[in-house]
CSV table of C-alpha atoms in Angstrom, one decimal:
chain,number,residue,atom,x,y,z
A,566,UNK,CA,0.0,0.0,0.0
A,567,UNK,CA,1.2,3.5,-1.0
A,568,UNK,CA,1.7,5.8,1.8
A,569,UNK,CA,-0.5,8.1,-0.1
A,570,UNK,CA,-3.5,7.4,-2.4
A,571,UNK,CA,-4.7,9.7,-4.5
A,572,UNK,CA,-7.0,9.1,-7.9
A,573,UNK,CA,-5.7,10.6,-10.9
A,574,UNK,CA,-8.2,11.6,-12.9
A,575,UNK,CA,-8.9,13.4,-15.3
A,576,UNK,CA,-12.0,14.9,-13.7
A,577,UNK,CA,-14.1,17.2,-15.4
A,578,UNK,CA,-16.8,19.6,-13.9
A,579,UNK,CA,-18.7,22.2,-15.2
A,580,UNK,CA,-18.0,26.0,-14.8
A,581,UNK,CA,-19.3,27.0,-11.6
A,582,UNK,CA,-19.7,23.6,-9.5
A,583,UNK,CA,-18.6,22.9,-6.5
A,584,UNK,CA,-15.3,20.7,-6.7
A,585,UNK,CA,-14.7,18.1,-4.4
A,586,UNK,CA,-10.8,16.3,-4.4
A,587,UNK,CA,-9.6,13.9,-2.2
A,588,UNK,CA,-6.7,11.6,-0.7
A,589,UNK,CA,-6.1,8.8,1.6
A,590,UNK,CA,-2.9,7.8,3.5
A,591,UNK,CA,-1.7,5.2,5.6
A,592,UNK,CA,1.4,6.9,7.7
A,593,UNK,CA,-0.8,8.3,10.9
A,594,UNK,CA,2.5,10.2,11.9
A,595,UNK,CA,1.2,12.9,9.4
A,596,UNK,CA,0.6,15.8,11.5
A,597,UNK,CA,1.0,18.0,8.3
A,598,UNK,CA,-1.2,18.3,5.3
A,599,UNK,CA,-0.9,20.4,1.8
A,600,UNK,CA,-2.1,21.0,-1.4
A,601,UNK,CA,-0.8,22.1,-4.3
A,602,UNK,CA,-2.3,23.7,-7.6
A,603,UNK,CA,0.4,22.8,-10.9
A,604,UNK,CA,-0.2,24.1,-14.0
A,605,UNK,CA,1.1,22.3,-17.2
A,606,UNK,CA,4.9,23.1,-17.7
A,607,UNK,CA,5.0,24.9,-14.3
A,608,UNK,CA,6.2,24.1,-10.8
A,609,UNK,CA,3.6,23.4,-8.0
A,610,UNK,CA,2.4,26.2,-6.2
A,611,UNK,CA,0.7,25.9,-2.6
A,612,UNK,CA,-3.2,26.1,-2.3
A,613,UNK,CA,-3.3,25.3,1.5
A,614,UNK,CA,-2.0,24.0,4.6
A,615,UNK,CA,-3.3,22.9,7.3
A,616,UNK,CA,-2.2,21.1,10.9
A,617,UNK,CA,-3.6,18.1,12.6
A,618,UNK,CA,-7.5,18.0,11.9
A,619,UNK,CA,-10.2,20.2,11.5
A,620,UNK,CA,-11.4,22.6,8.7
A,621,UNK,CA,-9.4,25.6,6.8
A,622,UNK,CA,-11.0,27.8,4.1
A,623,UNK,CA,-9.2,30.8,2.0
A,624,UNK,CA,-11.8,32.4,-0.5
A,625,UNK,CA,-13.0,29.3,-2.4
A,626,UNK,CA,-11.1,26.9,-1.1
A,627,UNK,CA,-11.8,24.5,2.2
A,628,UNK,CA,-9.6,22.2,3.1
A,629,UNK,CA,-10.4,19.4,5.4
A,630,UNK,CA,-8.5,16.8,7.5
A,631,UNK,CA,-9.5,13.7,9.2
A,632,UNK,CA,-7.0,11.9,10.5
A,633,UNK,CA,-8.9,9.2,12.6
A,634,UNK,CA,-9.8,8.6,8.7
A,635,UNK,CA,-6.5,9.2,7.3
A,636,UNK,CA,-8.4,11.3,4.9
A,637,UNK,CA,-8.2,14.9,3.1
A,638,UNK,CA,-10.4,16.7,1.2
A,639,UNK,CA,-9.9,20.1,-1.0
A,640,UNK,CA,-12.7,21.7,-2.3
A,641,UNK,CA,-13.3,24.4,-4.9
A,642,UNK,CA,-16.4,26.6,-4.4
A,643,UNK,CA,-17.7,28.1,-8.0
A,644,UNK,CA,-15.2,26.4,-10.0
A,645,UNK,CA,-13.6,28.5,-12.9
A,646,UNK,CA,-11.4,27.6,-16.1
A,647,UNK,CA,-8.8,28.8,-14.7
A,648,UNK,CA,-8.8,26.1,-12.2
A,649,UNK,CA,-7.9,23.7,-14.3
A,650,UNK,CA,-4.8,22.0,-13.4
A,651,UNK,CA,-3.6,19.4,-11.6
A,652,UNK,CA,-4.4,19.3,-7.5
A,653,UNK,CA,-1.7,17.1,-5.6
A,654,UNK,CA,-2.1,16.4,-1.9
A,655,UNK,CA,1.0,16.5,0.1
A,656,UNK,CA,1.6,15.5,3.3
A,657,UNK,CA,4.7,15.7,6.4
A,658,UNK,CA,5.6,14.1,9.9
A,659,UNK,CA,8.2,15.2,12.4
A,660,UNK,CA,10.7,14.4,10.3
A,661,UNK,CA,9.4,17.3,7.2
A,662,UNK,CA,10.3,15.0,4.5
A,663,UNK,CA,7.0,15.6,2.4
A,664,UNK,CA,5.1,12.4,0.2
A,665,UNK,CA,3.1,13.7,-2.6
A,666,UNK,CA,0.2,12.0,-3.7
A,667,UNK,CA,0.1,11.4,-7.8
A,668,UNK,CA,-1.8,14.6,-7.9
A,669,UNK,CA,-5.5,15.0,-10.2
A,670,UNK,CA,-5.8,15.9,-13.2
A,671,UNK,CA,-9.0,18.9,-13.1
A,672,UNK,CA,-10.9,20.1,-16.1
A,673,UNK,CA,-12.6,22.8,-15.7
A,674,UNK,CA,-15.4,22.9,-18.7
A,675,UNK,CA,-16.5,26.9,-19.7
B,637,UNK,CA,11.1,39.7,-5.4
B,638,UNK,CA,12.2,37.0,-7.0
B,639,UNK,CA,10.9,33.6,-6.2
B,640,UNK,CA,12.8,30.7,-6.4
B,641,UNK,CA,14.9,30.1,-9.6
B,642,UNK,CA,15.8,27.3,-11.6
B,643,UNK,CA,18.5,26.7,-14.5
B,644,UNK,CA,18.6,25.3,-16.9
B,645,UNK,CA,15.0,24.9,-18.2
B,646,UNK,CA,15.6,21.8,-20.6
B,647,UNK,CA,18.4,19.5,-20.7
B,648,UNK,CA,18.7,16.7,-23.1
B,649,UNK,CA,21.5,14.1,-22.2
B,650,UNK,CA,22.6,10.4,-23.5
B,651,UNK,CA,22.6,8.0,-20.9
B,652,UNK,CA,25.9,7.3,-18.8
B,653,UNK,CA,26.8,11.1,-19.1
B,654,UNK,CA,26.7,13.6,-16.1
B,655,UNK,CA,24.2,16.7,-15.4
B,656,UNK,CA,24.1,19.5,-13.0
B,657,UNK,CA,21.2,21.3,-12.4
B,658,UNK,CA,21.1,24.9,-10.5
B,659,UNK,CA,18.8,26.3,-7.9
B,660,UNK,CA,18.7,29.8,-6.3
B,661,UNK,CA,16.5,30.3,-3.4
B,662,UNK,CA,13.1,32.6,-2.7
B,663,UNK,CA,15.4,35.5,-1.3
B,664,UNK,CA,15.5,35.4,2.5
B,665,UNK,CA,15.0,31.7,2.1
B,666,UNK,CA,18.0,28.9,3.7
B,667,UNK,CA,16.8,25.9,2.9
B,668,UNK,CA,17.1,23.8,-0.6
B,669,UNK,CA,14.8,21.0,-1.2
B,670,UNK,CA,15.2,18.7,-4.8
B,671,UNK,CA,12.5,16.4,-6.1
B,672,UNK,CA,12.2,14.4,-8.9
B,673,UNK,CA,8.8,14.2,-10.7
B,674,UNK,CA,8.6,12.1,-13.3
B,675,UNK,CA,5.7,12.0,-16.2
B,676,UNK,CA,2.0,11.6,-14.5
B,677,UNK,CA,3.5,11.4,-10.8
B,678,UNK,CA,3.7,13.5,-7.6
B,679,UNK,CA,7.2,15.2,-6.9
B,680,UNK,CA,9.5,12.5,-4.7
B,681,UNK,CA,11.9,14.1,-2.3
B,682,UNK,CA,15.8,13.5,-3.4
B,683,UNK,CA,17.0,15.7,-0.5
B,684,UNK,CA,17.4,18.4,1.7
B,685,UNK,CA,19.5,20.9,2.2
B,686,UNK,CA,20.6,23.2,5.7
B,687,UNK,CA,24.0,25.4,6.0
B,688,UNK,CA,25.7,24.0,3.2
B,689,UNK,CA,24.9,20.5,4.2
B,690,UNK,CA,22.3,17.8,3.2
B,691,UNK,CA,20.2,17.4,6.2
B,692,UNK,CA,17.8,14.9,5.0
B,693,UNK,CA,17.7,11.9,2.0
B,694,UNK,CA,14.9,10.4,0.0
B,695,UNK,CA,15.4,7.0,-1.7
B,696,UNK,CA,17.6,7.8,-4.1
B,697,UNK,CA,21.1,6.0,-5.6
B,698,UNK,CA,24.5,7.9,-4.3
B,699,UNK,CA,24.4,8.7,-8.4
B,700,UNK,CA,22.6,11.9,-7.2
B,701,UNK,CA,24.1,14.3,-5.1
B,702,UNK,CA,24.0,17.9,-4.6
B,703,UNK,CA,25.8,21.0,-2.9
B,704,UNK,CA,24.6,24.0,-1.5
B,705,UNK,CA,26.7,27.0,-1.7
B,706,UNK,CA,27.2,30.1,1.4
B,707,UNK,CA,24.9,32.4,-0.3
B,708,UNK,CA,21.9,29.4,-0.1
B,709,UNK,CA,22.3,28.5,-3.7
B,710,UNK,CA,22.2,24.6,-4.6
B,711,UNK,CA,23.2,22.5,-7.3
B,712,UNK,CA,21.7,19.1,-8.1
B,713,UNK,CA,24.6,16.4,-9.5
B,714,UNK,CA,23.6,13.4,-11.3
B,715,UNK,CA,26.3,10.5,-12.5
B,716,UNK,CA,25.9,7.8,-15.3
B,717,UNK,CA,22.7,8.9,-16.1
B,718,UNK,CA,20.2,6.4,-17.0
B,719,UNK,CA,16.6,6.7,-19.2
B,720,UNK,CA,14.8,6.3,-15.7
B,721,UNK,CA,16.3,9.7,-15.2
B,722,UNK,CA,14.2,11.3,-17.5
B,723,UNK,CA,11.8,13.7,-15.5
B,724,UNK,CA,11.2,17.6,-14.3
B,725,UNK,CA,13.4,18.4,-11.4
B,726,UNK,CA,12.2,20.6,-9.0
B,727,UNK,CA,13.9,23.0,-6.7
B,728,UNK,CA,11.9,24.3,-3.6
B,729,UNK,CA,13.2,26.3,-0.7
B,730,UNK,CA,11.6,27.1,2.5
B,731,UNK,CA,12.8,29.7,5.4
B,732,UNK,CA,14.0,26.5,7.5
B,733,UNK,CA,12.4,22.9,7.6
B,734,UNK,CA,9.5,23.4,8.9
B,735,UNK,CA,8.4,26.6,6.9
B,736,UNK,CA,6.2,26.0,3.5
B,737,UNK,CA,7.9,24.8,0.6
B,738,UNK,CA,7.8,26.9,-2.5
B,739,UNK,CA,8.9,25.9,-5.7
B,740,UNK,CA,10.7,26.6,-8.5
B,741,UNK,CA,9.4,25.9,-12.3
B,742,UNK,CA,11.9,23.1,-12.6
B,743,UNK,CA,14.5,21.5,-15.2
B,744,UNK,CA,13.1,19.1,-17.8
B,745,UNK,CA,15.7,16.5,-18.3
B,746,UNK,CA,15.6,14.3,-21.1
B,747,UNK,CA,17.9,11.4,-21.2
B,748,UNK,CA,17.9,9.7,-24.8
């Protein structure tokens, strides 16, 4: 088993839906969990972080964590083109070395 | 301010040859992270590096090595290179190892 899961898509929504992406992991010494928006060509940029679990939201983005789960969610209120990218899910214990999911591919359709 | 900066941007090598990649840091910023993404897979962490010396390891043959220079700078070394080394390399630095992680747009290396 991977120590993160994460489906790869492609996933396509239309403009203006509610997005909802997720990944599962196995280490429970993740105490820290990210994601990251990359656009094709580009290097990934952080979205959010969060610590431990519980619920974190920046505009339209919410991030969620449930670690008795081993679960994360990212979701994208009012979804726009330029969304579309690919989401990957990242995650850290004590010792800050961070595992990547396989990150998912999201289209965006106008 | 410049964020963190990456050189070259593609590299084609033949395998068994050598390649350096380069890395400057987000300004402010002392630590170097390197990962290797390859083709349709999340970025997998080659190492970490901390006052000029490599603090942490990822899986990853003694063929890659790197160096980190006084003024937070890195380099990326990779010996007898093989077509499994084909991939974007991505540089990230962070204002010490527990700060975020921000990357770099990375060095497409092609090995033919």
């Amino acid at each position: 088993q991977k120590e993160v899961e994460q489906d790869p898509g492609p996933l396509s929504v239309p403009e203006g839906a509610i997005v909802s992406l997720n990944c599962t992991y196995s280490n429970s010494a993740f105490q820290y969990f990210m994601w990251y928006r990359q656009y094709s060509r580009k290097g990934p940029e952080l979205l959010m972080y969060t610590y431990s679990s519980g619920n974190k939201e920046d505009g339209r983005f919410t991030a969620q964590v449930d670690k008795s789960s081993k679960y994360i969610s990212l979701f994208i209120r009012d979804s726009q083109p330029s969304d579309s990218a690919t989401y990957l899910c990242a995650m850290s214990g004590r010792d800050d070395k961070i595992i990547f999911g396989k990150g998912t591919r999201l289209h965006i359709l106008p | 301010d410049a964020g963190v900066t990456q050189s070259p941007t593609h590299l084609i090598k033949t395998r068994g040859q050598q390649v350096t990649l380069r890395c400057s840091p987000k300004s402010g910023h002392d630590t170097v992270s390197w990962y290797q993404q390859a083709l349709g897979q999340g970025p997998q962490f080659i190492f970490q590096y901390y006052e000029e010396e490599e603090r942490q390891r990822g899986n990853f043959p003694d063929r890659f090595s790197g160096h980190q220079f006084p003024n937070y700078s890195s380099e990326l070394n990779v010996n007898a290179l093989l077509l499994g080394d084909s991939a974007l390399y991505l540089c990230a630095s962070s204002l010490d190892e527990r700060d975020t992680q921000y990357f770099g747009p990375g060095t497409r290396l092609t090995v033919l």
